[in-house]
XYZ file of C-alpha atoms in Angstrom:
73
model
C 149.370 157.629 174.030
C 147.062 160.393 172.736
C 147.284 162.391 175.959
C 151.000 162.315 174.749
C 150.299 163.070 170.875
C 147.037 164.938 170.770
C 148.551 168.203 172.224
C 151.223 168.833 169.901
C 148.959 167.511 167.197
C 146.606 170.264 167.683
C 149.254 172.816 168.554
C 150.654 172.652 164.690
C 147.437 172.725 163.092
C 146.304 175.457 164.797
C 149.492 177.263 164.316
C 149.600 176.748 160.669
C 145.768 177.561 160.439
C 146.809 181.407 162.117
C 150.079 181.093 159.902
C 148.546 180.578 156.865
C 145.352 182.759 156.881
C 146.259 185.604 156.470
C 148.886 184.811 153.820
C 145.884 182.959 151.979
C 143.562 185.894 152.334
C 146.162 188.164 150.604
C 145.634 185.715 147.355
C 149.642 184.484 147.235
C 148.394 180.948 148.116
C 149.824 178.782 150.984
C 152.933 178.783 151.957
C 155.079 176.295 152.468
C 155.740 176.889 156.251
C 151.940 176.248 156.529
C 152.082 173.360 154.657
C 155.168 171.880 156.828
C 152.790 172.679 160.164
C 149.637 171.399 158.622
C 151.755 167.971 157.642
C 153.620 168.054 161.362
C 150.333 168.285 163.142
C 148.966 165.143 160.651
C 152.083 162.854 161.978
C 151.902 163.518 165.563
C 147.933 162.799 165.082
C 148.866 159.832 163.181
C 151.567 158.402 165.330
C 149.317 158.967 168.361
C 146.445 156.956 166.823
C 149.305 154.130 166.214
C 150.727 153.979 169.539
C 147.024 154.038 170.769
C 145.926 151.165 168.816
C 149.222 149.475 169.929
C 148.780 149.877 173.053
C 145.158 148.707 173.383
C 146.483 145.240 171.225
C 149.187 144.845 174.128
C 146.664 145.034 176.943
C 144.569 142.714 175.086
C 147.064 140.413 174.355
C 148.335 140.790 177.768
C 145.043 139.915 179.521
C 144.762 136.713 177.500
C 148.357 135.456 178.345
C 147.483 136.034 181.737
C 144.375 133.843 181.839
C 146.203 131.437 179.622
C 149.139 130.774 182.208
C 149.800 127.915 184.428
C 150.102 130.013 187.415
C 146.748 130.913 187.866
C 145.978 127.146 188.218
C-alpha cells in the first residue's frame, strides 16, 4: 500500500514546497494553493500508512485462521 501512496504523497509536498517558496520569500505569506498541496500530500501519506497497517492486520489475521482450521488436520 505505500508503494501505491508514498509517490503521490511526496509528489504534493514537494510541489507545494517549490510552489510556495518563492511566494513566502517575497513576504505575502503562504498561499492557499500551497496549503491545499501541503494538506493533499498529508492524506495520501496518511491513507497509505492506514491501508498499510490494514493490510499487515489482514495477513496476520489471515495466518492465524489458517493454522486455526480443520483442514490442516
Amino acid at each position: 500500500p505505500m508503494r501505491v501512496f508514498l509517490p503521490p504523497a511526496l509528489f504534493f509536498f514537494m510541489f507545494s514546497a517549490l510552489w510556495g517558496t518563492p511566494i513566502l520569500l517575497r513576504g505575502e505569506g503562504v498561499s492557499v494553493g500551497t496549503e491545499l498541496l501541503f494538506v493533499t500530500g498529508l492524506i495520501c501519506f496518511f491513507l497509505g500508512l492506514i491501508a498499510e497497517q490494514l493490510a499487515l492486520i489482514r495477513k496476520s489475521l489471515g495466518l492465524s485462521i489458517r493454522k486455526n482450521s480443520p483442514a490442516d488436520s
